[in-house]
mmCIF file with all atom_site columns, C-alpha atoms in Angstrom:
data_model
loop_
_atom_site.group_PDB
_atom_site.id
_atom_site.type_symbol
_atom_site.label_atom_id
_atom_site.label_alt_id
_atom_site.label_comp_id
_atom_site.label_asym_id
_atom_site.label_entity_id
_atom_site.label_seq_id
_atom_site.pdbx_PDB_ins_code
_atom_site.Cartn_x
_atom_site.Cartn_y
_atom_site.Cartn_z
_atom_site.occupancy
_atom_site.B_iso_or_equiv
_atom_site.pdbx_formal_charge
_atom_site.auth_seq_id
_atom_site.auth_comp_id
_atom_site.auth_asym_id
_atom_site.auth_atom_id
_atom_site.pdbx_PDB_model_num
ATOM 1   C CA . UNK A 1 1   ? -9.514  10.157  2.555   1.00 80.00 ? 1   UNK A CA 1
ATOM 2   C CA . UNK A 1 2   ? -10.109 11.997  -0.684  1.00 87.00 ? 2   UNK A CA 1
ATOM 3   C CA . UNK A 1 3   ? -11.162 11.199  -4.244  1.00 90.00 ? 3   UNK A CA 1
ATOM 4   C CA . UNK A 1 4   ? -9.002  13.591  -6.299  1.00 85.00 ? 4   UNK A CA 1
ATOM 5   C CA . UNK A 1 5   ? -10.287 12.429  -9.702  1.00 83.00 ? 5   UNK A CA 1
ATOM 6   C CA . UNK A 1 6   ? -13.978 13.333  -9.682  1.00 84.00 ? 6   UNK A CA 1
ATOM 7   C CA . UNK A 1 7   ? -14.303 12.560  -13.408 1.00 89.00 ? 7   UNK A CA 1
ATOM 8   C CA . UNK A 1 8   ? -13.840 8.796   -12.911 1.00 92.00 ? 8   UNK A CA 1
ATOM 9   C CA . UNK A 1 9   ? -16.967 6.688   -13.301 1.00 91.00 ? 9   UNK A CA 1
ATOM 10  C CA . UNK A 1 10  ? -15.891 4.313   -10.512 1.00 95.00 ? 10  UNK A CA 1
ATOM 11  C CA . UNK A 1 11  ? -16.795 1.129   -12.420 1.00 96.00 ? 11  UNK A CA 1
ATOM 12  C CA . UNK A 1 12  ? -15.027 -0.739  -9.605  1.00 96.00 ? 12  UNK A CA 1
ATOM 13  C CA . UNK A 1 13  ? -15.505 1.500   -6.582  1.00 96.00 ? 13  UNK A CA 1
ATOM 14  C CA . UNK A 1 14  ? -13.344 1.432   -3.458  1.00 97.00 ? 14  UNK A CA 1
ATOM 15  C CA . UNK A 1 15  ? -15.726 1.223   -0.494  1.00 97.00 ? 15  UNK A CA 1
ATOM 16  C CA . UNK A 1 16  ? -13.550 0.460   2.532   1.00 96.00 ? 16  UNK A CA 1
ATOM 17  C CA . UNK A 1 17  ? -9.988  -0.116  3.653   1.00 95.00 ? 17  UNK A CA 1
ATOM 18  C CA . UNK A 1 18  ? -8.686  -1.472  6.957   1.00 95.00 ? 18  UNK A CA 1
ATOM 19  C CA . UNK A 1 19  ? -5.234  -2.238  8.345   1.00 93.00 ? 19  UNK A CA 1
ATOM 20  C CA . UNK A 1 20  ? -4.809  -5.836  9.553   1.00 92.00 ? 20  UNK A CA 1
ATOM 21  C CA . UNK A 1 21  ? -2.274  -7.107  12.079  1.00 86.00 ? 21  UNK A CA 1
ATOM 22  C CA . UNK A 1 22  ? -1.155  -3.711  13.296  1.00 80.00 ? 22  UNK A CA 1
ATOM 23  C CA . UNK A 1 23  ? -1.133  -2.637  16.913  1.00 82.00 ? 23  UNK A CA 1
ATOM 24  C CA . UNK A 1 24  ? -3.031  0.636   17.050  1.00 83.00 ? 24  UNK A CA 1
ATOM 25  C CA . UNK A 1 25  ? -1.769  1.626   13.616  1.00 90.00 ? 25  UNK A CA 1
ATOM 26  C CA . UNK A 1 26  ? 1.841   0.637   14.391  1.00 92.00 ? 26  UNK A CA 1
ATOM 27  C CA . UNK A 1 27  ? 3.658   -2.193  12.614  1.00 92.00 ? 27  UNK A CA 1
ATOM 28  C CA . UNK A 1 28  ? 6.871   -3.709  13.900  1.00 90.00 ? 28  UNK A CA 1
ATOM 29  C CA . UNK A 1 29  ? 9.917   -3.056  11.734  1.00 89.00 ? 29  UNK A CA 1
ATOM 30  C CA . UNK A 1 30  ? 10.075  -5.538  8.840   1.00 87.00 ? 30  UNK A CA 1
ATOM 31  C CA . UNK A 1 31  ? 6.580   -6.864  9.601   1.00 89.00 ? 31  UNK A CA 1
ATOM 32  C CA . UNK A 1 32  ? 4.272   -7.856  6.770   1.00 91.00 ? 32  UNK A CA 1
ATOM 33  C CA . UNK A 1 33  ? 1.961   -4.918  6.134   1.00 91.00 ? 33  UNK A CA 1
ATOM 34  C CA . UNK A 1 34  ? -1.559  -6.223  5.630   1.00 92.00 ? 34  UNK A CA 1
ATOM 35  C CA . UNK A 1 35  ? -4.791  -4.499  4.774   1.00 93.00 ? 35  UNK A CA 1
ATOM 36  C CA . UNK A 1 36  ? -8.257  -5.359  3.504   1.00 95.00 ? 36  UNK A CA 1
ATOM 37  C CA . UNK A 1 37  ? -9.730  -3.477  0.548   1.00 96.00 ? 37  UNK A CA 1
ATOM 38  C CA . UNK A 1 38  ? -13.451 -3.570  -0.180  1.00 97.00 ? 38  UNK A CA 1
ATOM 39  C CA . UNK A 1 39  ? -14.838 -2.913  -3.649  1.00 97.00 ? 39  UNK A CA 1
ATOM 40  C CA . UNK A 1 40  ? -18.272 -2.625  -5.221  1.00 97.00 ? 40  UNK A CA 1
ATOM 41  C CA . UNK A 1 41  ? -18.729 -3.274  -8.956  1.00 97.00 ? 41  UNK A CA 1
ATOM 42  C CA . UNK A 1 42  ? -20.943 -0.635  -10.516 1.00 96.00 ? 42  UNK A CA 1
ATOM 43  C CA . UNK A 1 43  ? -20.444 -1.607  -14.169 1.00 94.00 ? 43  UNK A CA 1
ATOM 44  C CA . UNK A 1 44  ? -19.362 -4.805  -15.906 1.00 91.00 ? 44  UNK A CA 1
ATOM 45  C CA . UNK A 1 45  ? -15.622 -4.912  -16.524 1.00 92.00 ? 45  UNK A CA 1
ATOM 46  C CA . UNK A 1 46  ? -13.644 -7.963  -17.683 1.00 91.00 ? 46  UNK A CA 1
ATOM 47  C CA . UNK A 1 47  ? -11.485 -7.866  -14.570 1.00 92.00 ? 47  UNK A CA 1
ATOM 48  C CA . UNK A 1 48  ? -9.422  -5.349  -12.674 1.00 95.00 ? 48  UNK A CA 1
ATOM 49  C CA . UNK A 1 49  ? -6.400  -4.725  -10.490 1.00 95.00 ? 49  UNK A CA 1
ATOM 50  C CA . UNK A 1 50  ? -6.010  -2.945  -7.204  1.00 95.00 ? 50  UNK A CA 1
ATOM 51  C CA . UNK A 1 51  ? -2.925  -0.799  -6.792  1.00 94.00 ? 51  UNK A CA 1
ATOM 52  C CA . UNK A 1 52  ? -1.476  0.972   -3.813  1.00 94.00 ? 52  UNK A CA 1
ATOM 53  C CA . UNK A 1 53  ? 1.253   3.485   -3.236  1.00 94.00 ? 53  UNK A CA 1
ATOM 54  C CA . UNK A 1 54  ? 2.916   4.343   0.041   1.00 95.00 ? 54  UNK A CA 1
ATOM 55  C CA . UNK A 1 55  ? 4.014   7.879   0.902   1.00 94.00 ? 55  UNK A CA 1
ATOM 56  C CA . UNK A 1 56  ? 5.798   9.177   3.930   1.00 93.00 ? 56  UNK A CA 1
ATOM 57  C CA . UNK A 1 57  ? 3.565   11.374  6.053   1.00 89.00 ? 57  UNK A CA 1
ATOM 58  C CA . UNK A 1 58  ? 5.148   14.510  4.583   1.00 88.00 ? 58  UNK A CA 1
ATOM 59  C CA . UNK A 1 59  ? 4.002   13.397  1.115   1.00 88.00 ? 59  UNK A CA 1
ATOM 60  C CA . UNK A 1 60  ? 7.249   11.959  -0.308  1.00 90.00 ? 60  UNK A CA 1
ATOM 61  C CA . UNK A 1 61  ? 6.435   8.909   -2.478  1.00 92.00 ? 61  UNK A CA 1
ATOM 62  C CA . UNK A 1 62  ? 8.070   5.709   -1.249  1.00 93.00 ? 62  UNK A CA 1
ATOM 63  C CA . UNK A 1 63  ? 6.795   3.082   -3.673  1.00 93.00 ? 63  UNK A CA 1
ATOM 64  C CA . UNK A 1 64  ? 3.826   1.184   -4.937  1.00 93.00 ? 64  UNK A CA 1
ATOM 65  C CA . UNK A 1 65  ? 2.636   -1.947  -6.676  1.00 93.00 ? 65  UNK A CA 1
ATOM 66  C CA . UNK A 1 66  ? -0.209  -3.454  -8.663  1.00 93.00 ? 66  UNK A CA 1
ATOM 67  C CA . UNK A 1 67  ? -2.051  -6.623  -7.719  1.00 94.00 ? 67  UNK A CA 1
ATOM 68  C CA . UNK A 1 68  ? -2.299  -9.491  -10.147 1.00 94.00 ? 68  UNK A CA 1
ATOM 69  C CA . UNK A 1 69  ? -5.290  -9.342  -12.484 1.00 93.00 ? 69  UNK A CA 1
ATOM 70  C CA . UNK A 1 70  ? -8.446  -10.100 -10.491 1.00 94.00 ? 70  UNK A CA 1
ATOM 71  C CA . UNK A 1 71  ? -11.348 -11.875 -12.201 1.00 93.00 ? 71  UNK A CA 1
ATOM 72  C CA . UNK A 1 72  ? -14.519 -10.009 -13.084 1.00 92.00 ? 72  UNK A CA 1
ATOM 73  C CA . UNK A 1 73  ? -17.264 -9.615  -10.509 1.00 94.00 ? 73  UNK A CA 1
ATOM 74  C CA . UNK A 1 74  ? -20.959 -9.181  -11.267 1.00 94.00 ? 74  UNK A CA 1
ATOM 75  C CA . UNK A 1 75  ? -22.491 -5.713  -11.384 1.00 95.00 ? 75  UNK A CA 1
ATOM 76  C CA . UNK A 1 76  ? -23.658 -4.864  -7.857  1.00 96.00 ? 76  UNK A CA 1
ATOM 77  C CA . UNK A 1 77  ? -21.367 -7.431  -6.256  1.00 96.00 ? 77  UNK A CA 1
ATOM 78  C CA . UNK A 1 78  ? -19.169 -6.414  -3.321  1.00 97.00 ? 78  UNK A CA 1
ATOM 79  C CA . UNK A 1 79  ? -15.971 -8.196  -2.336  1.00 97.00 ? 79  UNK A CA 1
ATOM 80  C CA . UNK A 1 80  ? -13.105 -7.731  0.086   1.00 97.00 ? 80  UNK A CA 1
ATOM 81  C CA . UNK A 1 81  ? -9.518  -8.541  -0.821  1.00 96.00 ? 81  UNK A CA 1
ATOM 82  C CA . UNK A 1 82  ? -6.614  -8.986  1.597   1.00 95.00 ? 82  UNK A CA 1
ATOM 83  C CA . UNK A 1 83  ? -3.278  -7.429  0.664   1.00 90.00 ? 83  UNK A CA 1
ATOM 84  C CA . UNK A 1 84  ? -0.074  -8.659  2.265   1.00 91.00 ? 84  UNK A CA 1
ATOM 85  C CA . UNK A 1 85  ? 3.092   -6.722  1.438   1.00 90.00 ? 85  UNK A CA 1
ATOM 86  C CA . UNK A 1 86  ? 6.155   -8.572  2.679   1.00 89.00 ? 86  UNK A CA 1
ATOM 87  C CA . UNK A 1 87  ? 9.752   -7.480  3.155   1.00 82.00 ? 87  UNK A CA 1
ATOM 88  C CA . UNK A 1 88  ? 9.153   -3.735  2.946   1.00 86.00 ? 88  UNK A CA 1
ATOM 89  C CA . UNK A 1 89  ? 12.158  -2.281  4.778   1.00 90.00 ? 89  UNK A CA 1
ATOM 90  C CA . UNK A 1 90  ? 10.514  1.016   5.709   1.00 93.00 ? 90  UNK A CA 1
ATOM 91  C CA . UNK A 1 91  ? 12.406  3.256   8.075   1.00 93.00 ? 91  UNK A CA 1
ATOM 92  C CA . UNK A 1 92  ? 10.709  4.112   11.360  1.00 94.00 ? 92  UNK A CA 1
ATOM 93  C CA . UNK A 1 93  ? 8.098   6.782   10.797  1.00 93.00 ? 93  UNK A CA 1
ATOM 94  C CA . UNK A 1 94  ? 4.561   7.583   9.704   1.00 95.00 ? 94  UNK A CA 1
ATOM 95  C CA . UNK A 1 95  ? 3.140   6.624   6.314   1.00 95.00 ? 95  UNK A CA 1
ATOM 96  C CA . UNK A 1 96  ? -0.096  6.641   4.357   1.00 95.00 ? 96  UNK A CA 1
ATOM 97  C CA . UNK A 1 97  ? -1.440  4.815   1.329   1.00 94.00 ? 97  UNK A CA 1
ATOM 98  C CA . UNK A 1 98  ? -3.240  5.802   -1.825  1.00 95.00 ? 98  UNK A CA 1
ATOM 99  C CA . UNK A 1 99  ? -5.440  3.115   -3.390  1.00 96.00 ? 99  UNK A CA 1
ATOM 100 C CA . UNK A 1 100 ? -6.825  2.638   -6.881  1.00 96.00 ? 100 UNK A CA 1
ATOM 101 C CA . UNK A 1 101 ? -8.823  0.190   -8.943  1.00 96.00 ? 101 UNK A CA 1
ATOM 102 C CA . UNK A 1 102 ? -7.992  -0.019  -12.636 1.00 95.00 ? 102 UNK A CA 1
ATOM 103 C CA . UNK A 1 103 ? -7.608  -2.146  -15.693 1.00 93.00 ? 103 UNK A CA 1
ATOM 104 C CA . UNK A 1 104 ? -4.036  -2.846  -16.670 1.00 88.00 ? 104 UNK A CA 1
ATOM 105 C CA . UNK A 1 105 ? -0.842  -1.763  -14.955 1.00 86.00 ? 105 UNK A CA 1
ATOM 106 C CA . UNK A 1 106 ? 2.414   0.057   -15.604 1.00 86.00 ? 106 UNK A CA 1
ATOM 107 C CA . UNK A 1 107 ? 3.433   -2.522  -18.235 1.00 88.00 ? 107 UNK A CA 1
ATOM 108 C CA . UNK A 1 108 ? 0.168   -3.037  -20.136 1.00 89.00 ? 108 UNK A CA 1
ATOM 109 C CA . UNK A 1 109 ? -1.463  0.383   -20.027 1.00 88.00 ? 109 UNK A CA 1
ATOM 110 C CA . UNK A 1 110 ? -3.560  1.759   -17.222 1.00 88.00 ? 110 UNK A CA 1
ATOM 111 C CA . UNK A 1 111 ? -7.162  2.965   -17.005 1.00 92.00 ? 111 UNK A CA 1
ATOM 112 C CA . UNK A 1 112 ? -8.241  4.041   -13.533 1.00 94.00 ? 112 UNK A CA 1
ATOM 113 C CA . UNK A 1 113 ? -11.727 3.217   -12.271 1.00 96.00 ? 113 UNK A CA 1
ATOM 114 C CA . UNK A 1 114 ? -11.428 4.791   -8.798  1.00 96.00 ? 114 UNK A CA 1
ATOM 115 C CA . UNK A 1 115 ? -8.690  6.501   -6.780  1.00 96.00 ? 115 UNK A CA 1
ATOM 116 C CA . UNK A 1 116 ? -8.716  7.279   -3.063  1.00 96.00 ? 116 UNK A CA 1
ATOM 117 C CA . UNK A 1 117 ? -5.816  9.140   -1.476  1.00 94.00 ? 117 UNK A CA 1
ATOM 118 C CA . UNK A 1 118 ? -4.594  9.634   2.088   1.00 91.00 ? 118 UNK A CA 1
ATOM 119 C CA . UNK A 1 119 ? -6.015  6.410   3.525   1.00 91.00 ? 119 UNK A CA 1
ATOM 120 C CA . UNK A 1 120 ? -4.558  3.708   5.743   1.00 92.00 ? 120 UNK A CA 1
ATOM 121 C CA . UNK A 1 121 ? -2.351  5.874   7.935   1.00 93.00 ? 121 UNK A CA 1
ATOM 122 C CA . UNK A 1 122 ? 0.174   3.729   9.769   1.00 95.00 ? 122 UNK A CA 1
ATOM 123 C CA . UNK A 1 123 ? 3.463   3.910   11.584  1.00 95.00 ? 123 UNK A CA 1
ATOM 124 C CA . UNK A 1 124 ? 6.532   1.683   11.453  1.00 94.00 ? 124 UNK A CA 1
ATOM 125 C CA . UNK A 1 125 ? 8.297   1.165   14.786  1.00 92.00 ? 125 UNK A CA 1
ATOM 126 C CA . UNK A 1 126 ? 12.094  1.231   15.054  1.00 91.00 ? 126 UNK A CA 1
ATOM 127 C CA . UNK A 1 127 ? 13.813  -2.129  14.631  1.00 88.00 ? 127 UNK A CA 1
ATOM 128 C CA . UNK A 1 128 ? 14.947  -3.907  17.795  1.00 87.00 ? 128 UNK A CA 1
ATOM 129 C CA . UNK A 1 129 ? 18.169  -5.727  18.465  1.00 87.00 ? 129 UNK A CA 1
ATOM 130 C CA . UNK A 1 130 ? 18.020  -9.294  19.773  1.00 88.00 ? 130 UNK A CA 1
ATOM 131 C CA . UNK A 1 131 ? 18.390  -8.000  23.338  1.00 91.00 ? 131 UNK A CA 1
ATOM 132 C CA . UNK A 1 132 ? 15.450  -5.602  22.894  1.00 86.00 ? 132 UNK A CA 1
ATOM 133 C CA . UNK A 1 133 ? 17.301  -2.319  22.348  1.00 89.00 ? 133 UNK A CA 1
ATOM 134 C CA . UNK A 1 134 ? 15.384  -0.024  19.981  1.00 85.00 ? 134 UNK A CA 1
ATOM 135 C CA . UNK A 1 135 ? 17.335  1.039   16.927  1.00 86.00 ? 135 UNK A CA 1
ATOM 136 C CA . UNK A 1 136 ? 17.713  4.596   15.717  1.00 87.00 ? 136 UNK A CA 1
ATOM 137 C CA . UNK A 1 137 ? 17.254  5.871   12.177  1.00 87.00 ? 137 UNK A CA 1
ATOM 138 C CA . UNK A 1 138 ? 18.346  9.332   11.068  1.00 90.00 ? 138 UNK A CA 1
ATOM 139 C CA . UNK A 1 139 ? 15.626  10.830  8.803   1.00 87.00 ? 139 UNK A CA 1
ATOM 140 C CA . UNK A 1 140 ? 18.284  12.108  6.384   1.00 90.00 ? 140 UNK A CA 1
ATOM 141 C CA . UNK A 1 141 ? 19.147  8.455   5.630   1.00 91.00 ? 141 UNK A CA 1
ATOM 142 C CA . UNK A 1 142 ? 15.843  8.072   3.756   1.00 90.00 ? 142 UNK A CA 1
ATOM 143 C CA . UNK A 1 143 ? 12.614  6.136   4.184   1.00 91.00 ? 143 UNK A CA 1
ATOM 144 C CA . UNK A 1 144 ? 13.927  2.754   3.035   1.00 91.00 ? 144 UNK A CA 1
ATOM 145 C CA . UNK A 1 145 ? 16.342  0.694   5.117   1.00 90.00 ? 145 UNK A CA 1
ATOM 146 C CA . UNK A 1 146 ? 18.395  -1.053  2.478   1.00 88.00 ? 146 UNK A CA 1
ATOM 147 C CA . UNK A 1 147 ? 19.826  -4.449  3.398   1.00 86.00 ? 147 UNK A CA 1
ATOM 148 C CA . UNK A 1 148 ? 23.472  -4.501  4.511   1.00 88.00 ? 148 UNK A CA 1
ATOM 149 C CA . UNK A 1 149 ? 25.816  -4.651  1.533   1.00 93.00 ? 149 UNK A CA 1
ATOM 150 C CA . UNK A 1 150 ? 28.119  -7.568  0.905   1.00 94.00 ? 150 UNK A CA 1
ATOM 151 C CA . UNK A 1 151 ? 31.632  -6.170  1.359   1.00 95.00 ? 151 UNK A CA 1
ATOM 152 C CA . UNK A 1 152 ? 34.672  -8.172  0.342   1.00 93.00 ? 152 UNK A CA 1
ATOM 153 C CA . UNK A 1 153 ? 38.310  -7.282  0.249   1.00 95.00 ? 153 UNK A CA 1
ATOM 154 C CA . UNK A 1 154 ? 39.685  -6.973  -3.293  1.00 94.00 ? 154 UNK A CA 1
#
């Protein structure tokens, strides 16, 4: 893990992160990806958000999201928050997360408090058919398994 932005004052500091529900760092295909994020408040802020972004292990960005606004905590207070990201159709492979605390988001304006990169390494297993056969995914098809299209005859 790294803190690439050394100029941040870390008003809401990221102090720990842990995968939940994985099996040795491996999630089943289409499983809910869960993790706990611990923060420590070093300076009064009126509230904050926690954001995450997922990258493939070779560094290609896959996607990210911001939490809802979280209420203010007292200076010196520590808290742990559970993230649950559902219906992420990641292709089989290795991934990592970047985490941040901030005020605002991509729609309201964004001011980062703390950023930690290259944390929460995990792997997504290939999907299985109903009879247990492991699926295959060609890397050139991308890192997202889109749902099957609806195809109708015109």
